């Protein structure tokens, strides 16, 4: 069956949707706590190197696979590498997308609950300990966790039903710039807090003593998570790009803005952490404990808090939309489902996973693997296994398997080839990325 080709209406819309996918909880919630647990500056350095040497080349690879075929991952691989079993990588990517959705929706639920707290003025007049309790009370209540997670999911899938152009593009093009401006305001506020310099020192001073191998693995996983790589998201979105878009310009823009937002999140959080005498190693609850304290001391904090959680909610939504779209496009094209049926099936599968994750802090807290509850496990597997594995696959396919002419044509802009760009891509995807990712896996499995 042939499918009507849909696409983003404008270049700005395409960029906004792609940045919208990349910028999300990964930058604002995950990056600060990962950096906090892994010693700050050294983690940031490995992260930035990973974005330059692995992230951008893998993103370009996914763009090439997606835009040259305008298909979902499985169809694209069947077209580009016919007669081989390479297309099976798509199954790993789709599973990775569902695993990511499973835990990600739960964090989106937290954001929704915090927006509600901001509106009802819950943050005012509390101590730091009480902000901690607020978060603990939320995760220990199964009904509250389910309610907020499901509510967010309902919004996500209703937006999905609106289709690619109306739903995704419009929201992203308005909300992303607003989030950016608000983050800048919050960074300025944090920098003015007493003792702010200690936070900056933590974030920018490079000290490898707290990093270790596990920190390097986390930095790699974080870079892939933040750039939405390795689970065919960028293949799916590039399928909606038009043929004139410059892939390299888009990849550098997306990676640049995404990293900037992560660093801004660090500048917003760490000065506050040190100024309020809190611990940078607090883990996933870090941002949810710090931010209410930040808003409380700001003039007009009530309004800033509402605005912030609202925009964070939209940033999360543009990411969950892209995550859902991976499975939806696959189901429509490979299993001939209508868009509506594909959305329903994706919603059902992700609801099962998200429900189990939401309950893994309370009713199911005893289900643990390697000392991790289901939420932590999926969070870990998504970035450090699925995304790295999918990224390795995409790099090897573009580096070694597909026709060079496809790469040249896709990287060319307005008919002009760019040999330097081609060389950078080929060296990175043939050698640098595969060697680095294989080393990471050897380390993960304890072989080195
Ligand atoms: N990059 C998103 C974030 O930083 O929040 C998360 C994400 C979206 C990961 C889409 C993977 C993906 F395919």
Tab-separated table of C-alpha atoms in Angstrom, residues 97-423:
chain	number	residue	atom	x	y	z
A	97	UNK	CA	11.112	4.150	22.028
A	98	UNK	CA	8.449	2.344	24.072
A	99	UNK	CA	10.861	1.788	26.968
A	100	UNK	CA	11.717	5.497	26.937
A	101	UNK	CA	8.056	6.481	26.834
A	102	UNK	CA	7.424	4.197	29.823
A	103	UNK	CA	9.542	6.153	32.284
A	104	UNK	CA	9.376	9.522	30.521
A	105	UNK	CA	5.603	9.780	30.883
A	106	UNK	CA	5.979	9.351	34.642
A	107	UNK	CA	8.322	12.349	34.877
A	108	UNK	CA	5.904	14.331	32.694
A	109	UNK	CA	3.258	13.449	35.290
A	110	UNK	CA	5.491	14.965	37.996
A	111	UNK	CA	5.791	18.166	35.970
A	112	UNK	CA	2.006	18.329	35.649
A	113	UNK	CA	1.579	17.857	39.388
A	114	UNK	CA	4.167	20.573	40.063
A	115	UNK	CA	2.370	22.928	37.705
A	116	UNK	CA	-0.721	22.318	39.768
A	117	UNK	CA	1.235	23.003	42.985
A	118	UNK	CA	2.536	26.226	41.441
A	119	UNK	CA	-0.986	27.363	40.585
A	120	UNK	CA	-2.360	26.595	44.061
A	121	UNK	CA	0.588	28.418	45.678
A	122	UNK	CA	1.841	25.258	47.429
A	123	UNK	CA	5.484	26.342	47.212
A	124	UNK	CA	5.254	29.451	49.325
A	125	UNK	CA	6.486	29.535	52.904
A	126	UNK	CA	8.033	26.061	53.004
A	127	UNK	CA	11.503	24.959	54.050
A	128	UNK	CA	13.931	22.945	51.916
A	129	UNK	CA	13.058	19.790	53.864
A	130	UNK	CA	9.397	20.362	53.175
A	131	UNK	CA	10.064	20.555	49.427
A	132	UNK	CA	11.710	17.158	49.767
A	133	UNK	CA	8.629	15.838	51.553
A	134	UNK	CA	6.352	17.219	48.868
A	135	UNK	CA	8.144	15.105	46.295
A	136	UNK	CA	8.299	12.005	48.507
A	137	UNK	CA	4.572	12.267	49.206
A	138	UNK	CA	3.871	12.363	45.479
A	139	UNK	CA	5.911	9.321	44.515
A	140	UNK	CA	4.688	7.285	47.468
A	141	UNK	CA	1.051	7.750	46.521
A	142	UNK	CA	0.042	5.235	43.835
A	143	UNK	CA	-3.142	7.096	42.945
A	144	UNK	CA	-1.479	10.481	42.601
A	145	UNK	CA	1.247	8.948	40.423
A	146	UNK	CA	-1.256	7.200	38.198
A	147	UNK	CA	-3.548	10.187	37.932
A	148	UNK	CA	-0.853	12.641	36.792
A	149	UNK	CA	0.871	10.151	34.493
A	150	UNK	CA	-2.370	9.167	32.788
A	151	UNK	CA	-3.528	12.759	32.518
A	152	UNK	CA	-0.368	13.741	30.696
A	153	UNK	CA	-0.612	10.709	28.442
A	154	UNK	CA	-4.178	11.618	27.522
A	155	UNK	CA	-3.034	15.103	26.434
A	156	UNK	CA	-0.174	13.590	24.447
A	157	UNK	CA	-2.317	11.202	22.461
A	158	UNK	CA	-5.066	13.741	21.823
A	159	UNK	CA	-2.444	16.074	20.300
A	160	UNK	CA	-1.132	13.137	18.248
A	161	UNK	CA	-4.581	12.624	16.785
A	162	UNK	CA	-4.320	16.130	15.280
A	163	UNK	CA	-1.549	14.928	12.934
A	164	UNK	CA	1.984	16.016	12.211
A	165	UNK	CA	1.617	19.552	10.932
A	166	UNK	CA	-1.112	20.980	13.098
A	167	UNK	CA	-0.191	19.239	16.318
A	168	UNK	CA	3.564	19.142	16.453
A	169	UNK	CA	4.772	22.089	14.473
A	170	UNK	CA	2.502	24.727	15.847
A	171	UNK	CA	3.117	23.916	19.503
A	172	UNK	CA	6.874	23.637	19.051
A	173	UNK	CA	7.320	26.860	17.099
A	174	UNK	CA	5.684	28.950	19.832
A	175	UNK	CA	6.788	27.226	22.993
A	176	UNK	CA	10.461	26.500	22.392
A	177	UNK	CA	11.569	30.152	22.073
A	178	UNK	CA	9.546	31.061	25.160
A	179	UNK	CA	11.194	28.312	27.191
A	180	UNK	CA	14.565	29.572	26.119
A	181	UNK	CA	13.884	33.118	27.309
A	182	UNK	CA	12.501	31.908	30.621
A	183	UNK	CA	15.546	29.731	31.223
A	184	UNK	CA	17.753	32.765	30.651
A	185	UNK	CA	15.797	34.687	33.297
A	186	UNK	CA	16.131	31.815	35.770
A	187	UNK	CA	19.868	31.501	35.083
A	188	UNK	CA	20.335	35.209	35.823
A	189	UNK	CA	18.374	34.802	39.029
A	190	UNK	CA	20.473	31.827	40.152
A	191	UNK	CA	23.717	33.646	39.393
A	192	UNK	CA	22.689	36.400	41.794
A	193	UNK	CA	22.138	34.002	44.711
A	194	UNK	CA	24.681	34.170	47.548
A	195	UNK	CA	27.386	31.545	47.038
A	196	UNK	CA	26.441	31.065	43.373
A	197	UNK	CA	30.109	30.759	42.386
A	198	UNK	CA	30.353	27.369	44.140
A	199	UNK	CA	27.690	26.023	41.801
A	200	UNK	CA	29.520	27.360	38.755
A	201	UNK	CA	32.762	25.864	40.014
A	202	UNK	CA	31.048	22.517	40.373
A	203	UNK	CA	29.637	22.662	36.839
A	204	UNK	CA	32.719	23.957	35.039
A	205	UNK	CA	35.732	22.783	37.053
A	206	UNK	CA	37.096	19.642	35.483
A	207	UNK	CA	37.920	17.075	38.122
A	208	UNK	CA	37.955	13.478	36.961
A	209	UNK	CA	38.110	11.996	40.451
A	210	UNK	CA	34.300	11.727	40.709
A	211	UNK	CA	33.654	10.581	37.162
A	212	UNK	CA	34.909	7.024	36.736
A	213	UNK	CA	33.896	4.675	33.967
A	214	UNK	CA	30.265	4.616	35.015
A	215	UNK	CA	30.220	8.419	34.686
A	216	UNK	CA	31.602	8.154	31.144
A	217	UNK	CA	28.913	5.599	30.253
A	218	UNK	CA	26.271	7.911	31.722
A	219	UNK	CA	27.622	10.908	29.774
A	220	UNK	CA	27.391	8.947	26.519
A	221	UNK	CA	23.879	7.754	27.330
A	222	UNK	CA	22.870	11.271	28.362
A	223	UNK	CA	24.133	12.767	25.086
A	224	UNK	CA	22.130	10.240	23.062
A	225	UNK	CA	19.036	10.692	25.213
A	226	UNK	CA	19.258	14.453	25.015
A	227	UNK	CA	19.699	14.536	21.247
A	228	UNK	CA	16.899	11.958	20.738
A	229	UNK	CA	19.287	9.538	19.033
A	230	UNK	CA	19.524	5.800	18.580
A	231	UNK	CA	15.848	4.903	18.559
A	232	UNK	CA	14.964	6.126	15.075
A	233	UNK	CA	13.367	9.370	16.211
A	234	UNK	CA	15.515	11.459	13.895
A	235	UNK	CA	14.942	8.963	11.080
A	236	UNK	CA	11.209	9.401	11.573
A	237	UNK	CA	11.329	13.215	11.674
A	238	UNK	CA	13.771	13.491	8.772
A	239	UNK	CA	11.204	11.527	6.798
A	240	UNK	CA	9.025	14.640	7.130
A	241	UNK	CA	11.765	17.103	6.039
A	242	UNK	CA	11.601	18.464	2.529
A	243	UNK	CA	14.391	17.695	0.096
A	244	UNK	CA	15.874	21.212	0.108
A	245	UNK	CA	16.609	21.364	3.842
A	246	UNK	CA	20.334	21.394	4.635
A	247	UNK	CA	20.804	18.391	6.888
A	248	UNK	CA	24.133	19.538	8.250
A	249	UNK	CA	22.834	22.977	9.172
A	250	UNK	CA	19.869	21.370	10.921
A	251	UNK	CA	22.014	18.838	12.796
A	252	UNK	CA	24.413	21.521	14.061
A	253	UNK	CA	21.535	23.831	15.002
A	254	UNK	CA	19.667	21.117	16.894
A	255	UNK	CA	22.763	19.838	18.697
A	256	UNK	CA	23.932	23.377	19.512
A	257	UNK	CA	20.610	24.543	20.924
A	258	UNK	CA	20.086	21.291	22.795
A	259	UNK	CA	23.490	21.455	24.486
A	260	UNK	CA	22.992	25.120	25.272
A	261	UNK	CA	19.716	24.347	27.041
A	262	UNK	CA	21.359	21.554	29.059
A	263	UNK	CA	24.165	23.880	30.150
A	264	UNK	CA	21.649	26.595	30.978
A	265	UNK	CA	19.733	24.098	33.102
A	266	UNK	CA	22.990	23.399	34.942
A	267	UNK	CA	23.573	27.135	35.467
A	268	UNK	CA	20.020	27.458	36.767
A	269	UNK	CA	20.259	24.499	39.173
A	270	UNK	CA	23.786	24.230	40.649
A	271	UNK	CA	24.223	27.752	42.064
A	272	UNK	CA	20.869	27.215	43.797
A	273	UNK	CA	21.909	23.764	45.051
A	274	UNK	CA	24.976	25.201	46.767
A	275	UNK	CA	23.299	28.394	47.853
A	276	UNK	CA	20.512	26.480	49.637
A	277	UNK	CA	22.940	23.962	51.128
A	278	UNK	CA	21.532	20.994	49.218
A	279	UNK	CA	23.289	17.968	47.714
A	280	UNK	CA	24.160	17.832	43.979
A	281	UNK	CA	24.044	14.008	44.129
A	282	UNK	CA	20.339	13.896	45.032
A	283	UNK	CA	19.443	11.978	41.842
A	284	UNK	CA	16.135	12.176	39.929
A	285	UNK	CA	14.434	14.273	42.604
A	286	UNK	CA	17.105	17.029	42.397
A	287	UNK	CA	15.280	19.486	40.161
A	288	UNK	CA	11.932	18.930	41.868
A	289	UNK	CA	13.422	19.808	45.249
A	290	UNK	CA	15.511	22.773	44.145
A	291	UNK	CA	13.176	24.650	41.848
A	292	UNK	CA	10.396	25.364	44.367
A	293	UNK	CA	13.054	26.853	46.665
A	294	UNK	CA	14.336	28.994	43.789
A	295	UNK	CA	10.877	30.322	42.964
A	296	UNK	CA	10.137	31.017	46.592
A	297	UNK	CA	12.999	33.512	46.865
A	298	UNK	CA	12.276	35.256	43.537
A	299	UNK	CA	10.238	38.429	43.278
A	300	UNK	CA	7.088	37.388	41.448
A	301	UNK	CA	8.050	33.767	42.118
A	302	UNK	CA	4.424	32.660	41.956
A	303	UNK	CA	4.102	33.688	38.315
A	304	UNK	CA	7.608	32.492	37.336
A	305	UNK	CA	6.849	29.064	38.775
A	306	UNK	CA	3.627	28.695	36.816
A	307	UNK	CA	5.285	29.874	33.622
A	308	UNK	CA	8.259	27.585	34.089
A	309	UNK	CA	6.310	24.399	34.726
A	310	UNK	CA	3.935	25.247	31.915
A	311	UNK	CA	6.776	25.649	29.437
A	312	UNK	CA	8.547	22.564	30.760
A	313	UNK	CA	5.330	20.703	30.193
A	314	UNK	CA	5.272	21.826	26.564
A	315	UNK	CA	8.935	20.946	26.117
A	316	UNK	CA	8.130	17.488	27.465
A	317	UNK	CA	5.129	17.214	25.203
A	318	UNK	CA	7.111	17.972	22.057
A	319	UNK	CA	9.486	15.165	23.132
A	320	UNK	CA	6.786	12.593	23.929
A	321	UNK	CA	5.074	13.416	20.636
A	322	UNK	CA	8.277	12.581	18.764
A	323	UNK	CA	8.757	9.421	20.814
A	324	UNK	CA	5.216	8.265	20.063
A	325	UNK	CA	5.574	9.123	16.377
A	326	UNK	CA	8.376	6.550	15.994
A	327	UNK	CA	6.025	3.661	16.742
A	328	UNK	CA	3.038	5.256	15.025
A	329	UNK	CA	4.770	5.811	11.662
A	330	UNK	CA	6.114	2.253	11.865
A	331	UNK	CA	2.668	0.766	12.535
A	332	UNK	CA	1.024	2.787	9.766
A	333	UNK	CA	3.598	1.951	7.109
A	334	UNK	CA	4.574	-1.592	8.026
A	335	UNK	CA	1.283	-2.939	9.366
A	336	UNK	CA	-1.135	-0.888	7.304
A	337	UNK	CA	-2.950	0.479	10.324
A	338	UNK	CA	-4.896	3.719	10.090
A	339	UNK	CA	-3.285	6.625	11.951
A	340	UNK	CA	-5.981	6.411	14.597
A	341	UNK	CA	-5.472	2.687	15.208
A	342	UNK	CA	-1.701	3.109	15.314
A	343	UNK	CA	-2.080	5.845	17.929
A	344	UNK	CA	-4.393	3.688	20.029
A	345	UNK	CA	-2.037	0.711	19.936
A	346	UNK	CA	0.946	2.879	20.879
A	347	UNK	CA	-1.109	4.441	23.672
A	348	UNK	CA	-2.070	1.026	25.068
A	349	UNK	CA	1.491	-0.325	25.039
A	350	UNK	CA	2.994	2.778	26.583
A	351	UNK	CA	0.221	2.965	29.192
A	352	UNK	CA	1.104	-0.517	30.415
A	353	UNK	CA	4.769	0.403	30.803
A	354	UNK	CA	4.135	3.845	32.293
A	355	UNK	CA	1.639	2.396	34.787
A	356	UNK	CA	4.173	-0.155	36.003
A	357	UNK	CA	6.815	2.586	36.245
A	358	UNK	CA	4.477	4.872	38.192
A	359	UNK	CA	3.789	2.055	40.646
A	360	UNK	CA	7.455	1.121	40.972
A	361	UNK	CA	7.917	3.855	43.608
A	362	UNK	CA	5.173	2.537	45.833
A	363	UNK	CA	3.126	-0.654	45.346
A	364	UNK	CA	5.788	-2.337	43.197
A	365	UNK	CA	8.839	-0.920	44.956
A	366	UNK	CA	10.039	-4.445	45.765
A	367	UNK	CA	10.399	-5.365	42.107
A	368	UNK	CA	14.048	-4.539	41.677
A	369	UNK	CA	16.791	-5.599	39.281
A	370	UNK	CA	20.421	-4.745	40.162
A	371	UNK	CA	19.023	-2.623	42.979
A	372	UNK	CA	16.966	-0.521	40.563
A	373	UNK	CA	13.190	-0.235	40.560
A	374	UNK	CA	11.429	-0.499	37.208
A	375	UNK	CA	11.536	3.273	36.627
A	376	UNK	CA	15.286	3.447	37.204
A	377	UNK	CA	15.823	0.328	35.146
A	378	UNK	CA	13.947	1.632	32.095
A	379	UNK	CA	15.606	5.041	32.475
A	380	UNK	CA	19.004	3.312	32.465
A	381	UNK	CA	18.245	0.817	29.693
A	382	UNK	CA	16.773	3.468	27.406
A	383	UNK	CA	19.857	5.669	27.287
A	384	UNK	CA	22.734	3.361	28.100
A	385	UNK	CA	21.620	0.317	26.129
A	386	UNK	CA	18.912	0.953	23.514
A	387	UNK	CA	20.069	4.391	22.356
A	388	UNK	CA	23.732	3.468	22.245
A	389	UNK	CA	22.967	0.224	20.423
A	390	UNK	CA	20.687	1.957	17.895
A	391	UNK	CA	23.260	4.733	17.471
A	392	UNK	CA	25.946	2.153	16.780
A	393	UNK	CA	23.659	0.522	14.207
A	394	UNK	CA	22.891	3.809	12.433
A	395	UNK	CA	26.599	4.733	12.365
A	396	UNK	CA	27.669	1.365	10.949
A	397	UNK	CA	24.922	1.405	8.327
A	398	UNK	CA	25.830	4.860	7.023
A	399	UNK	CA	29.569	4.295	7.466
A	400	UNK	CA	29.829	0.907	5.813
A	401	UNK	CA	26.651	-0.292	4.156
A	402	UNK	CA	24.751	2.302	2.206
A	403	UNK	CA	25.638	3.633	-1.222
A	404	UNK	CA	28.079	6.577	-0.919
A	405	UNK	CA	26.072	8.474	-3.529
A	406	UNK	CA	23.111	8.582	-1.155
A	407	UNK	CA	25.309	10.195	1.482
A	408	UNK	CA	26.760	12.700	-0.986
A	409	UNK	CA	23.344	13.627	-2.314
A	410	UNK	CA	21.843	14.056	1.137
A	411	UNK	CA	24.710	16.140	2.484
A	412	UNK	CA	24.835	18.374	-0.577
A	413	UNK	CA	23.069	21.696	-0.271
A	414	UNK	CA	21.618	23.445	-3.319
A	415	UNK	CA	23.492	20.976	-5.518
A	416	UNK	CA	26.828	21.817	-3.872
A	417	UNK	CA	28.772	18.941	-2.292
A	418	UNK	CA	30.823	19.470	0.831
A	419	UNK	CA	33.856	17.151	0.881
A	420	UNK	CA	34.939	18.326	4.358
A	421	UNK	CA	31.590	17.531	5.859
A	422	UNK	CA	31.524	14.160	4.095
A	423	UNK	CA	34.969	13.334	5.493
